[in-house]
Amino acid sequence: MKTKKDEFDVDFIGEQTSLTKEEEKALSEYFKQKKESLKLTERKKIVRKSKTVNK
């Protein structure tokens, strides 16, 4: 069984202070888009699998 490892590209510039509301919103939007993109990719995989099975 393969394990999935998440890798984050994090860069700290200056002090490690809390995020502003704008930064929090930007991150939230980014992760929502990323999640939707992954869902779309999964749907495409399912469609491809069903097409190959039907042939």
N, CA, C and O atoms as a DFTB+ gen file, in Angstrom:
220 C
 N C O
     1  1       0.844      -1.177       0.000
     2  2       0.000       0.000       0.000
     3  2       0.887       1.235       0.000
     4  3       1.842       1.326       0.771
     5  1       0.567       2.173      -0.859
     6  2       1.345       3.394      -0.974
     7  2       0.816       4.452      -0.007
     8  3      -0.395       4.618       0.139
     9  1       1.717       5.154       0.643
    10  2       1.292       6.246       1.510
    11  2       1.494       7.557       0.764
    12  3       2.442       7.711      -0.005
    13  1       0.600       8.481       1.000
    14  2       0.662       9.780       0.340
    15  2       1.333      10.764       1.294
    16  3       0.958      10.876       2.461
    17  1       2.322      11.467       0.778
    18  2       3.033      12.423       1.599
    19  2       2.767      13.824       1.052
    20  3       3.029      14.104      -0.117
    21  1       2.249      14.690       1.905
    22  2       2.010      16.074       1.509
    23  2       3.265      16.885       1.733
    24  3       3.934      16.754       2.759
    25  1       3.575      17.718       0.769
    26  2       4.740      18.584       0.892
    27  2       4.276      20.025       0.743
    28  3       3.570      20.366      -0.207
    29  1       4.669      20.850       1.669
    30  2       4.279      22.244       1.656
    31  2       5.491      23.119       1.397
    32  3       6.556      22.922       1.982
    33  1       5.312      24.081       0.519
    34  2       6.366      25.033       0.210
    35  2       6.076      26.289       1.030
    36  3       5.271      27.130       0.628
    37  1       6.729      26.406       2.167
    38  2       6.466      27.509       3.094
    39  2       7.677      28.418       3.159
    40  3       8.820      27.964       3.209
    41  1       7.403      29.695       3.156
    42  2       8.468      30.675       3.180
    43  2       8.128      31.736       4.232
    44  3       7.096      32.399       4.131
    45  1       8.968      31.894       5.216
    46  2       8.760      32.909       6.236
    47  2       9.651      34.096       5.926
    48  3      10.870      33.957       5.817
    49  1       9.042      35.267       5.783
    50  2       9.790      36.491       5.559
    51  2       9.463      37.417       6.727
    52  3       8.301      37.757       6.949
    53  1      10.463      37.814       7.454
    54  2      10.234      38.688       8.601
    55  2       9.785      37.888       9.811
    56  3      10.186      36.740      10.000
    57  1       8.950      38.509      10.624
    58  2       8.470      37.871      11.845
    59  2       7.360      36.873      11.550
    60  3       6.673      36.973      10.534
    61  1       7.197      35.934      12.428
    62  2       6.121      34.958      12.304
    63  2       4.921      35.449      13.094
    64  3       4.657      34.979      14.200
    65  1       4.204      36.389      12.522
    66  2       3.026      36.958      13.175
    67  2       1.773      36.301      12.623
    68  3       1.826      35.552      11.647
    69  1       0.655      36.589      13.254
    70  2      -0.601      36.012      12.784
    71  2      -0.991      36.624      11.436
    72  3      -0.555      37.718      11.077
    73  1      -1.824      35.884      10.706
    74  2      -2.249      36.322       9.386
    75  2      -3.282      37.443       9.487
    76  3      -4.041      37.532      10.452
    77  1      -3.286      38.289       8.466
    78  2      -4.323      39.313       8.379
    79  2      -5.585      38.674       7.820
    80  3      -5.538      37.553       7.314
    81  1      -6.704      39.369       7.904
    82  2      -7.967      38.855       7.372
    83  2      -7.855      38.614       5.867
    84  3      -8.391      37.629       5.359
    85  1      -7.165      39.502       5.150
    86  2      -7.002      39.356       3.703
    87  2      -6.180      38.106       3.375
    88  3      -6.495      37.374       2.437
    89  1      -5.127      37.873       4.157
    90  2      -4.288      36.690       3.938
    91  2      -5.066      35.412       4.231
    92  3      -4.948      34.427       3.503
    93  1      -5.866      35.430       5.304
    94  2      -6.681      34.269       5.649
    95  2      -7.668      33.964       4.536
    96  3      -7.858      32.806       4.165
    97  1      -8.304      35.017       3.998
    98  2      -9.275      34.843       2.929
    99  2      -8.596      34.302       1.666
   100  3      -9.135      33.416       1.004
   101  1      -7.423      34.830       1.336
   102  2      -6.685      34.381       0.153
   103  2      -6.313      32.903       0.282
   104  3      -6.448      32.141      -0.676
   105  1      -5.850      32.502       1.456
   106  2      -5.503      31.091       1.678
   107  2      -6.737      30.196       1.598
   108  3      -6.692      29.108       1.025
   109  1      -7.823      30.662       2.172
   110  2      -9.066      29.898       2.143
   111  2      -9.523      29.679       0.699
   112  3      -9.895      28.565       0.330
   113  1      -9.497      30.722      -0.107
   114  2      -9.889      30.624      -1.514
   115  2      -8.955      29.678      -2.272
   116  3      -9.410      28.882      -3.094
   117  1      -7.669      29.762      -2.000
   118  2      -6.693      28.899      -2.657
   119  2      -6.996      27.433      -2.374
   120  3      -7.005      26.611      -3.290
   121  1      -7.244      27.103      -1.108
   122  2      -7.497      25.713      -0.753
   123  2      -8.838      25.223      -1.295
   124  3      -8.968      24.047      -1.633
   125  1      -9.840      26.105      -1.385
   126  2     -11.116      25.724      -1.995
   127  2     -10.915      25.378      -3.463
   128  3     -11.445      24.377      -3.946
   129  1     -10.148      26.207      -4.175
   130  2      -9.883      25.951      -5.592
   131  2      -9.092      24.661      -5.769
   132  3      -9.362      23.885      -6.686
   133  1      -8.140      24.437      -4.915
   134  2      -7.317      23.226      -4.979
   135  2      -8.192      21.987      -4.765
   136  3      -8.034      20.983      -5.460
   137  1      -9.106      22.062      -3.808
   138  2      -9.996      20.947      -3.509
   139  2     -10.910      20.664      -4.697
   140  3     -11.107      19.504      -5.057
   141  1     -11.468      21.702      -5.307
   142  2     -12.334      21.538      -6.469
   143  2     -11.563      20.939      -7.640
   144  3     -12.090      20.104      -8.376
   145  1     -10.330      21.362      -7.808
   146  2      -9.489      20.843      -8.877
   147  2      -9.240      19.350      -8.682
   148  3      -9.266      18.583      -9.644
   149  1      -9.002      18.943      -7.449
   150  2      -8.780      17.528      -7.153
   151  2     -10.044      16.708      -7.402
   152  3      -9.970      15.583      -7.896
   153  1     -11.202      17.269      -7.062
   154  2     -12.461      16.574      -7.300
   155  2     -12.676      16.369      -8.792
   156  3     -13.100      15.293      -9.215
   157  1     -12.386      17.396      -9.598
   158  2     -12.534      17.309     -11.038
   159  2     -11.598      16.244     -11.602
   160  3     -11.991      15.475     -12.480
   161  1     -10.390      16.195     -11.115
   162  2      -9.421      15.200     -11.565
   163  2      -9.916      13.791     -11.244
   164  3      -9.788      12.885     -12.067
   165  1     -10.469      13.608     -10.070
   166  2     -10.989      12.297      -9.680
   167  2     -12.158      11.890     -10.584
   168  3     -12.264      10.727     -10.974
   169  1     -13.033      12.844     -10.916
   170  2     -14.161      12.546     -11.797
   171  2     -13.667      12.125     -13.176
   172  3     -14.216      11.207     -13.785
   173  1     -12.629      12.797     -13.664
   174  2     -12.071      12.453     -14.969
   175  2     -11.492      11.044     -14.950
   176  3     -11.638      10.301     -15.920
   177  1     -10.838      10.672     -13.858
   178  2     -10.273       9.326     -13.736
   179  2     -11.374       8.272     -13.795
   180  3     -11.218       7.237     -14.442
   181  1     -12.479       8.539     -13.121
   182  2     -13.592       7.596     -13.094
   183  2     -14.167       7.437     -14.500
   184  3     -14.457       6.319     -14.927
   185  1     -14.333       8.544     -15.222
   186  2     -14.863       8.493     -16.570
   187  2     -13.921       7.703     -17.475
   188  3     -14.370       6.875     -18.268
   189  1     -12.639       7.953     -17.362
   190  2     -11.655       7.240     -18.181
   191  2     -11.694       5.739     -17.894
   192  3     -11.614       4.924     -18.813
   193  1     -11.815       5.380     -16.618
   194  2     -11.859       3.966     -16.247
   195  2     -13.108       3.305     -16.839
   196  3     -13.040       2.187     -17.348
   197  1     -14.240       3.998     -16.770
   198  2     -15.468       3.412     -17.278
   199  2     -15.420       3.269     -18.796
   200  3     -15.990       2.320     -19.334
   201  1     -14.759       4.179     -19.495
   202  2     -14.626       4.082     -20.947
   203  2     -13.758       2.897     -21.339
   204  3     -14.053       2.205     -22.314
   205  1     -12.684       2.657     -20.584
   206  2     -11.810       1.539     -20.911
   207  2     -12.465       0.200     -20.592
   208  3     -12.205      -0.790     -21.275
   209  1     -13.300       0.156     -19.577
   210  2     -13.992      -1.069     -19.199
   211  2     -15.050      -1.412     -20.253
   212  3     -15.253      -2.586     -20.565
   213  1     -15.715      -0.409     -20.796
   214  2     -16.774      -0.630     -21.769
   215  2     -16.260      -1.044     -23.149
   216  3     -17.029      -1.569     -23.955
   217  1     -15.003      -0.823     -23.430
   218  2     -14.460      -1.161     -24.754
   219  2     -14.270      -2.614     -24.945
   220  3     -13.821      -3.043     -26.008
